[in-house]
Short mmCIF file of C-alpha atoms in Angstrom, two decimals:
data_model
loop_
_atom_site.label_atom_id
_atom_site.label_comp_id
_atom_site.label_asym_id
_atom_site.label_seq_id
_atom_site.Cartn_x
_atom_site.Cartn_y
_atom_site.Cartn_z
CA MET E 98 81.98 80.48 106.96
CA THR E 99 81.27 78.29 109.79
CA SER E 100 78.18 79.47 112.00
CA GLU E 101 80.32 77.80 115.47
CA ILE E 102 82.03 81.50 117.02
CA THR E 103 84.28 81.33 119.69
CA LEU E 104 84.26 83.95 122.56
CA PHE E 105 87.53 84.67 124.26
CA VAL E 106 86.34 85.56 127.96
CA ASN E 107 88.44 88.04 130.14
CA PRO E 108 86.66 87.20 133.34
CA THR E 109 88.71 90.01 135.48
CA ALA E 110 88.32 92.69 132.40
CA GLY E 111 86.96 96.30 133.92
CA SER E 112 86.38 94.87 137.56
CA GLY E 113 84.59 91.65 136.57
CA ARG E 114 82.39 93.04 133.43
CA GLY E 115 84.42 90.79 131.49
CA ALA E 116 82.57 87.65 132.55
CA ARG E 117 79.27 89.51 133.08
CA ALA E 118 79.16 90.37 129.09
CA ALA E 119 79.72 87.22 128.31
CA GLN E 120 76.39 86.01 128.90
CA PRO E 121 74.73 89.04 126.34
CA ALA E 122 77.23 89.04 123.76
CA ALA E 123 76.92 85.14 123.30
CA SER E 124 73.05 85.88 123.29
CA ALA E 125 72.93 88.06 120.93
CA LEU E 126 74.99 85.80 118.49
CA ARG E 127 72.65 82.74 119.38
CA ASP E 128 69.92 84.96 118.33
CA ALA E 129 71.47 85.30 115.11
CA GLY E 130 71.84 81.64 114.56
CA PHE E 131 75.47 81.19 115.46
CA SER E 132 76.49 77.78 118.08
CA VAL E 133 78.72 79.44 119.75
CA ARG E 134 81.78 78.30 122.49
CA THR E 135 83.76 80.02 125.50
CA VAL E 136 87.22 79.93 125.74
CA LEU E 137 88.21 80.64 129.78
CA GLY E 138 92.82 80.05 130.07
CA GLU E 139 93.93 79.42 134.18
CA ASN E 140 96.39 82.06 132.95
CA ALA E 141 97.60 84.32 129.75
CA ASP E 142 100.03 81.46 127.86
CA ASP E 143 97.33 79.32 128.94
CA ALA E 144 94.12 81.48 127.39
CA LEU E 145 96.48 82.09 124.01
CA ARG E 146 97.13 78.35 124.02
CA ARG E 147 93.86 77.25 123.91
CA ALA E 148 92.29 80.72 121.36
CA ARG E 149 95.01 79.31 118.80
CA GLU E 150 93.68 75.87 119.23
CA ALA E 151 90.20 77.34 118.05
CA VAL E 152 91.38 78.90 115.14
CA ALA E 153 93.41 76.34 113.88
CA GLY E 154 90.05 74.42 114.21
CA GLY E 155 88.45 76.55 112.17
CA THR E 156 86.30 78.53 114.64
CA GLY E 157 84.18 81.30 112.30
CA ALA E 158 85.42 84.35 114.23
CA LEU E 159 87.59 85.26 117.40
CA ILE E 160 85.45 87.49 120.01
CA ALA E 161 87.34 89.26 122.42
CA VAL E 162 85.08 89.51 124.80
CA GLY E 163 87.33 91.87 127.83
CA GLY E 164 89.38 95.01 127.28
CA ASP E 165 92.92 96.22 124.62
CA GLY E 166 95.35 93.26 126.91
CA LEU E 167 92.55 90.82 125.60
CA VAL E 168 92.53 91.90 122.44
CA ALA E 169 96.26 92.15 122.14
CA LEU E 170 96.68 88.16 123.31
CA ALA E 171 93.90 87.86 120.63
CA LEU E 172 95.76 88.96 117.85
CA GLN E 173 98.78 87.03 118.67
CA ALA E 174 96.35 84.17 117.71
CA LEU E 175 94.90 85.52 114.50
CA ALA E 176 97.81 87.66 113.43
CA GLY E 177 98.06 86.16 109.63
CA THR E 178 95.18 83.56 109.93
CA ARG E 179 92.28 84.44 108.43
CA THR E 180 90.05 84.29 110.90
CA PRO E 181 88.31 87.58 111.85
CA LEU E 182 88.19 89.41 114.92
CA GLY E 183 85.22 90.51 117.29
CA VAL E 184 85.64 92.98 120.16
CA VAL E 185 83.02 93.37 122.28
CA ALA E 186 84.79 95.95 124.26
CA VAL E 187 84.09 95.97 128.55
CA GLY E 188 87.52 96.75 129.49
CA THR E 189 89.01 99.94 131.06
CA GLY E 190 90.55 101.05 128.01
CA ASN E 191 89.12 100.00 125.53
CA ASP E 192 91.53 101.64 122.54
CA PHE E 193 91.78 99.25 119.43
CA ALA E 194 87.86 99.66 120.17
CA ARG E 195 87.38 103.39 120.09
CA THR E 196 89.55 103.31 117.34
CA LEU E 197 87.43 101.33 115.01
CA GLY E 198 84.69 103.06 116.49
CA LEU E 199 83.23 99.85 117.71
CA PRO E 200 80.90 99.86 120.57
CA VAL E 201 82.21 100.47 124.29
CA GLY E 202 80.64 98.95 127.24
CA ASP E 203 77.64 97.58 126.00
CA PRO E 204 78.11 93.71 125.33
CA ALA E 205 74.67 93.05 123.54
CA VAL E 206 74.98 96.19 120.78
CA ALA E 207 78.45 94.61 120.24
CA GLY E 208 77.27 90.80 120.00
CA ARG E 209 74.78 91.98 117.54
CA LEU E 210 77.67 93.89 115.46
CA ALA E 211 79.14 90.89 115.28
CA ALA E 212 76.73 88.97 114.44
CA ASP E 213 75.40 91.16 110.96
CA ALA E 214 78.45 92.08 110.09
CA LEU E 215 79.29 88.63 110.13
CA LYS E 216 76.48 87.39 107.91
CA ARG E 217 76.91 90.48 105.83
CA GLU E 218 80.40 89.88 105.64
CA ARG E 219 81.65 93.30 107.12
CA ILE E 220 85.46 92.96 107.65
CA ARG E 221 87.79 95.01 107.25
CA THR E 222 91.41 94.08 106.91
CA LEU E 223 93.77 95.95 109.60
CA ASP E 224 97.37 96.52 109.71
CA LEU E 225 99.52 95.35 112.55
CA GLY E 226 102.60 96.28 114.27
CA ARG E 227 105.41 93.36 115.31
CA ALA E 228 108.04 93.75 117.65
CA GLY E 229 110.37 90.70 118.12
CA ASP E 230 107.50 87.77 118.16
CA ARG E 231 104.69 90.36 119.49
CA TRP E 232 102.06 91.53 117.56
CA PHE E 233 100.32 94.68 118.13
CA GLY E 234 97.05 96.95 117.41
CA THR E 235 96.91 100.08 119.00
CA VAL E 236 100.61 102.04 119.76
CA LEU E 237 104.16 101.21 120.82
CA ALA E 238 104.91 103.69 123.58
CA SER E 239 108.79 104.51 125.18
CA GLY E 240 109.67 107.25 127.41
CA PHE E 241 107.11 109.28 129.74
CA ASP E 242 104.43 107.47 128.66
CA SER E 243 105.65 103.59 129.08
CA ARG E 244 106.32 105.00 133.06
CA VAL E 245 102.53 106.06 133.12
CA ASN E 246 101.46 103.25 132.10
CA ASP E 247 103.62 101.81 134.27
CA ARG E 248 102.73 103.47 137.50
CA GLY E 249 99.40 103.52 136.51
CA ASN E 250 98.83 99.83 136.12
CA ARG E 251 100.18 99.53 139.92
CA MET E 252 97.41 101.44 140.77
CA ARG E 253 94.31 98.79 140.66
CA TRP E 254 92.15 101.09 142.97
CA ALA E 255 91.76 104.38 140.61
CA PRO E 256 89.07 103.79 138.06
CA GLY E 257 89.89 104.15 134.01
CA ARG E 258 91.30 107.63 133.01
CA PHE E 259 91.51 109.22 136.33
CA ARG E 260 93.79 106.45 137.02
CA TYR E 261 96.28 108.08 134.33
CA ASP E 262 95.45 111.63 134.80
CA LEU E 263 97.03 110.56 138.82
CA ALA E 264 99.44 108.85 137.07
CA ILE E 265 100.75 111.89 135.26
CA LEU E 266 100.52 113.85 137.66
CA ALA E 267 103.28 111.90 139.91
CA GLU E 268 105.24 111.17 137.18
CA LEU E 269 105.86 114.69 136.54
CA ALA E 270 107.17 115.49 139.53
CA THR E 271 110.71 113.10 138.63
CA PHE E 272 110.67 112.34 135.15
CA ARG E 273 113.36 114.06 132.61
CA PRO E 274 113.67 113.41 129.14
CA VAL E 275 115.87 110.62 127.97
CA PRO E 276 118.82 110.21 125.38
CA TYR E 277 116.89 109.02 122.64
CA ARG E 278 118.85 106.46 119.27
CA ILE E 279 116.24 106.17 116.60
CA ARG E 280 115.62 105.16 113.01
CA LEU E 281 113.01 105.43 110.59
CA ASP E 282 112.54 102.74 107.81
CA GLY E 283 116.01 101.15 108.04
CA GLY E 284 117.47 105.12 107.11
CA GLU E 285 120.34 106.98 109.48
CA GLU E 286 120.33 106.36 113.31
CA ARG E 287 118.99 110.18 114.67
CA GLU E 288 120.03 111.21 118.54
CA ILE E 289 117.44 112.62 119.83
CA GLU E 290 116.35 114.42 123.57
CA ALA E 291 112.88 112.84 124.17
CA THR E 292 110.12 113.12 126.23
CA LEU E 293 108.68 110.29 124.59
CA VAL E 294 108.13 108.42 121.77
CA ALA E 295 105.27 106.63 120.80
CA VAL E 296 105.17 104.32 117.50
CA GLY E 297 101.28 104.55 116.39
CA ASN E 298 99.03 101.77 114.77
CA GLY E 299 96.34 103.07 115.97
CA THR E 300 95.76 106.63 117.27
CA SER E 301 95.18 105.86 120.88
CA TYR E 302 96.67 104.28 124.05
CA GLY E 303 95.20 104.60 128.09
CA GLY E 304 91.26 105.07 127.72
CA GLY E 305 91.30 108.15 124.89
CA MET E 306 94.79 109.39 124.59
CA ARG E 307 94.79 110.30 121.02
CA ILE E 308 98.69 110.56 120.84
CA CYS E 309 98.86 109.36 117.22
CA ALA E 310 95.55 111.70 116.43
CA ASP E 311 95.77 111.13 112.80
CA ALA E 312 97.54 107.35 112.37
CA ALA E 313 95.93 104.48 109.96
CA MET E 314 95.38 101.39 110.41
CA ASP E 315 95.18 100.34 106.43
CA ASP E 316 97.89 102.36 105.09
CA GLY E 317 101.26 100.41 106.29
CA LEU E 318 102.76 102.77 107.79
CA PHE E 319 103.10 103.97 112.01
CA ASP E 320 102.63 107.40 112.63
CA VAL E 321 105.51 107.72 115.01
CA THR E 322 104.88 111.32 117.15
CA VAL E 323 107.98 112.35 119.16
CA VAL E 324 107.76 114.84 121.91
CA GLY E 325 111.15 116.61 122.02
CA ALA E 326 112.83 117.64 125.63
CA CYS E 327 110.90 120.19 127.48
CA SER E 328 110.15 121.50 130.89
CA ARG E 329 107.52 120.12 133.07
CA THR E 330 105.54 123.37 132.53
CA THR E 331 105.63 122.84 128.66
CA LEU E 332 104.41 119.02 129.45
CA LEU E 333 101.77 119.66 131.73
CA LYS E 334 100.40 122.31 129.13
CA VAL E 335 100.74 119.51 126.46
CA PHE E 336 99.71 116.70 128.18
CA PRO E 337 96.17 117.54 128.40
CA ARG E 338 95.73 118.28 124.68
CA VAL E 339 96.43 114.63 123.75
CA TYR E 340 92.99 113.44 124.76
CA ARG E 341 91.46 116.00 121.76
CA GLY E 342 94.61 115.27 119.78
CA THR E 343 95.66 118.76 119.40
CA HIS E 344 98.92 118.63 120.92
CA LEU E 345 100.25 117.63 117.76
CA SER E 346 100.53 121.16 116.54
CA HIS E 347 102.91 122.16 119.52
CA PRO E 348 106.35 122.81 118.68
CA ALA E 349 107.98 120.06 120.78
CA VAL E 350 105.93 117.74 119.45
CA THR E 351 106.89 116.08 115.91
CA VAL E 352 105.40 113.56 113.21
CA HIS E 353 107.07 110.69 111.47
CA ARG E 354 105.51 108.44 109.34
CA ALA E 355 107.88 104.51 108.79
CA ALA E 356 107.40 101.16 107.93
CA SER E 357 109.92 100.91 109.95
CA VAL E 358 111.42 102.04 113.44
CA GLU E 359 114.09 101.21 115.84
CA LEU E 360 114.22 102.89 118.96
CA ALA E 361 117.27 102.81 121.81
CA ALA E 362 117.16 104.42 125.61
CA PRO E 363 118.94 104.23 128.43
CA GLY E 364 116.73 102.60 131.36
CA THR E 365 113.45 102.96 129.32
CA THR E 366 110.67 100.46 129.20
CA ALA E 367 108.36 100.07 126.12
CA TYR E 368 104.69 99.19 126.54
CA ALA E 369 102.83 97.71 123.49
CA ASP E 370 98.88 97.44 123.86
CA GLY E 371 99.14 98.57 127.22
CA GLU E 372 101.06 95.57 128.26
CA PRO E 373 104.57 95.51 129.25
CA LEU E 374 106.98 94.69 125.90
CA GLY E 375 110.78 95.21 127.18
CA ALA E 376 113.39 97.59 127.96
CA LEU E 377 114.96 99.46 124.51
CA PRO E 378 116.41 98.72 122.18
CA VAL E 379 112.98 98.24 120.00
CA ARG E 380 112.61 97.04 116.42
CA ALA E 381 108.79 97.95 115.48
CA VAL E 382 107.56 97.19 111.71
CA CYS E 383 103.76 97.62 110.19
CA VAL E 384 102.86 94.76 108.40
CA PRO E 385 100.26 95.18 106.40
CA GLY E 386 96.80 93.31 106.02
CA ALA E 387 97.36 90.70 109.11
CA VAL E 388 94.38 90.73 110.95
CA ARG E 389 90.58 90.85 110.03
CA VAL E 390 88.30 92.30 111.93
CA LEU E 391 84.93 92.25 112.42
CA THR E 392 83.37 96.15 112.44
CA GLY E 393 80.11 98.15 111.62
#
């Protein structure tokens, strides 16, 4: 493995923490004997182009310094390659890192972990979801949760998890269950009324909401969490339990496991890894062993 490592940096992640985190992460890697170069893009398209160039050029690892949005961008460059992903999680949600038990908010520790993982070849092969030409690592959200995500993204003044809590309360005032059409593994299409459908390769979204709490990132299957039609009162009781993952036992919640999922619902947007994917319908496929990740 080459000793040159690429830091893929989002300078705006976590209100500027991405830029500040790059230096201690780079120092930790250099102290371990690695040569470090930094990739910064003028925008998302430019950053992805530069990341792909680094991977094609044979970098020893692409280490994302930022939040889930930057990790999602890195996945587009790394999926299907042998180049491992490292994560220095300094964003707002950091759900990819949380799911894997990686350090959050401590770039020096994360940098040392990545360096040690490279030296000891502690690299875990994980599944990814794919929807169209887009890869995702954590959760594809649709319904109430995607509306919360949309509103939360507009509430830039509110910090982290508090932002999503406020967005939940705001959406509760107007949201109604929607008619879904859902097909699992190419089987029979079913019509259901649902509050939300979440397709989980990983366990959480929104900074620790464990919507697909039992999902495994290396079993070749999605966990599909369906919250059925329910009243605002029931939803208000159920949703706080998402942070502990105990919502899965509620009668309104069902979980399916499938390698492919097709979803359709009117007026409903899908998000993947916290980034807008587009309006339903969508078909998502779990691709086994699609990415290699540096772990502790």
